[in-house]
mmCIF file of C-alpha atoms in Angstrom:
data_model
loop_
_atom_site.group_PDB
_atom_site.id
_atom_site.type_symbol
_atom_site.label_atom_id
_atom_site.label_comp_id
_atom_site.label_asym_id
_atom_site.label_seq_id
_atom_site.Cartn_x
_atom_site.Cartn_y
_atom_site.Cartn_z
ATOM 1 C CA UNK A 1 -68.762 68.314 -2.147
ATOM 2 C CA UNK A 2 -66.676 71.528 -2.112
ATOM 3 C CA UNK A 3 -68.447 73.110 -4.830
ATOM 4 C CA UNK A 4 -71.480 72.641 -3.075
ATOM 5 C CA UNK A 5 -70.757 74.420 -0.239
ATOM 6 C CA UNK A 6 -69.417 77.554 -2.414
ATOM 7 C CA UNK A 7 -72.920 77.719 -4.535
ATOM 8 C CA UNK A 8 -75.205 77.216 -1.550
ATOM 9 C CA UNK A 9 -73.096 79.981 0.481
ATOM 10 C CA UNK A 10 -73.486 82.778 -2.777
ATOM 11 C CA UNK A 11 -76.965 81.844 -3.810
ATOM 12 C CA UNK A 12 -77.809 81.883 0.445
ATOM 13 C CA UNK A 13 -75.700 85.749 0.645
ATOM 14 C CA UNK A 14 -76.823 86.865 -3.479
ATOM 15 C CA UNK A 15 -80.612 87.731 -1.801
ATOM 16 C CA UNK A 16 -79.196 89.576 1.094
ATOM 17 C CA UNK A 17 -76.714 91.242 -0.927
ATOM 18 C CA UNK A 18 -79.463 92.759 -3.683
ATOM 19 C CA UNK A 19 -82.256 93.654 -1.166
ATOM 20 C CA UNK A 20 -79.059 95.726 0.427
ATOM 21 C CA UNK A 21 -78.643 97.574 -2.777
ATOM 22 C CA UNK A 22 -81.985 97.736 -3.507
ATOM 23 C CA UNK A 23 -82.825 99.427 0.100
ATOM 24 C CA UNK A 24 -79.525 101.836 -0.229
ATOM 25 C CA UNK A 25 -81.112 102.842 -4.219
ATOM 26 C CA UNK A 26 -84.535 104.394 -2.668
ATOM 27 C CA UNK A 27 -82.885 105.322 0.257
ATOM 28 C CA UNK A 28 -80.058 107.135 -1.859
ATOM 29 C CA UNK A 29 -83.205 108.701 -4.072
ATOM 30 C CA UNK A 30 -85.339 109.960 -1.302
ATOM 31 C CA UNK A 31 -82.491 111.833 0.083
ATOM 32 C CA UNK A 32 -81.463 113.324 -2.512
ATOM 33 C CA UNK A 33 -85.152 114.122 -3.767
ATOM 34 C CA UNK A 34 -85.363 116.032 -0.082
ATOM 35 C CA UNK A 35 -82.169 117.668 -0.947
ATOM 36 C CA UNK A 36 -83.055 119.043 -4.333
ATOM 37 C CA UNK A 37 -86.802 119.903 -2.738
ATOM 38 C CA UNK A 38 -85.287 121.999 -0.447
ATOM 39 C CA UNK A 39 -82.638 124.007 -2.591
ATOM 40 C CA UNK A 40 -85.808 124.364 -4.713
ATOM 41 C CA UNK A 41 -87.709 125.830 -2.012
ATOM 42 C CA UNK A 42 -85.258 128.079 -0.354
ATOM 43 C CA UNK A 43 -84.424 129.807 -3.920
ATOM 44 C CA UNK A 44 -88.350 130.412 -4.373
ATOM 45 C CA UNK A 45 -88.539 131.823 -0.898
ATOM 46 C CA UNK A 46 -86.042 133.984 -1.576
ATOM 47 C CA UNK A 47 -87.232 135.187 -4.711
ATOM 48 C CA UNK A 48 -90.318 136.234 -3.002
ATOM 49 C CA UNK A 49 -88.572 138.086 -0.237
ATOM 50 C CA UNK A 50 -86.672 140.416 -2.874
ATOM 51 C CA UNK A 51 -89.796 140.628 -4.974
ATOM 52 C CA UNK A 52 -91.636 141.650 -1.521
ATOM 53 C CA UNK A 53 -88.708 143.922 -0.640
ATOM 54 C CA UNK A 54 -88.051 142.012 2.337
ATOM 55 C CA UNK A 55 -84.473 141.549 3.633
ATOM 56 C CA UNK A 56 -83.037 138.231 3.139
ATOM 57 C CA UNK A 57 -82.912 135.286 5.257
ATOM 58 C CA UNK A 58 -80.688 134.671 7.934
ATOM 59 C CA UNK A 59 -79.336 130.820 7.436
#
């Protein structure tokens, strides 16, 4: 009778547990997607603004 309360508590918590680390994956990817999008950008912009003989950005 024991045992059965141990599986049905882990297979209850196992779906909770994975949809968790499922949302924290994308989550973890779009942020860091973002992240690299914008080092990406600001590098390009300031390429242009030397090329353009513009001074550089103030952060």
């Amino acid at each position: 009778m024991i045992q059965d309360f141990w599986g049905n508590a882990i297979f209850s918590v196992t779906p909770t547990i994975l949809i968790g680390l499922i949302f924290w994956f994308i989550m973890r990817s779009i942020l860091r997607a973002d992240r690299t999008e914008r080092d990406t950008l600001k590098k390009y912009e300031a390429e242009e603004r030397a090329r353009r003989g513009l001074p550089a950005k103030k952060d």
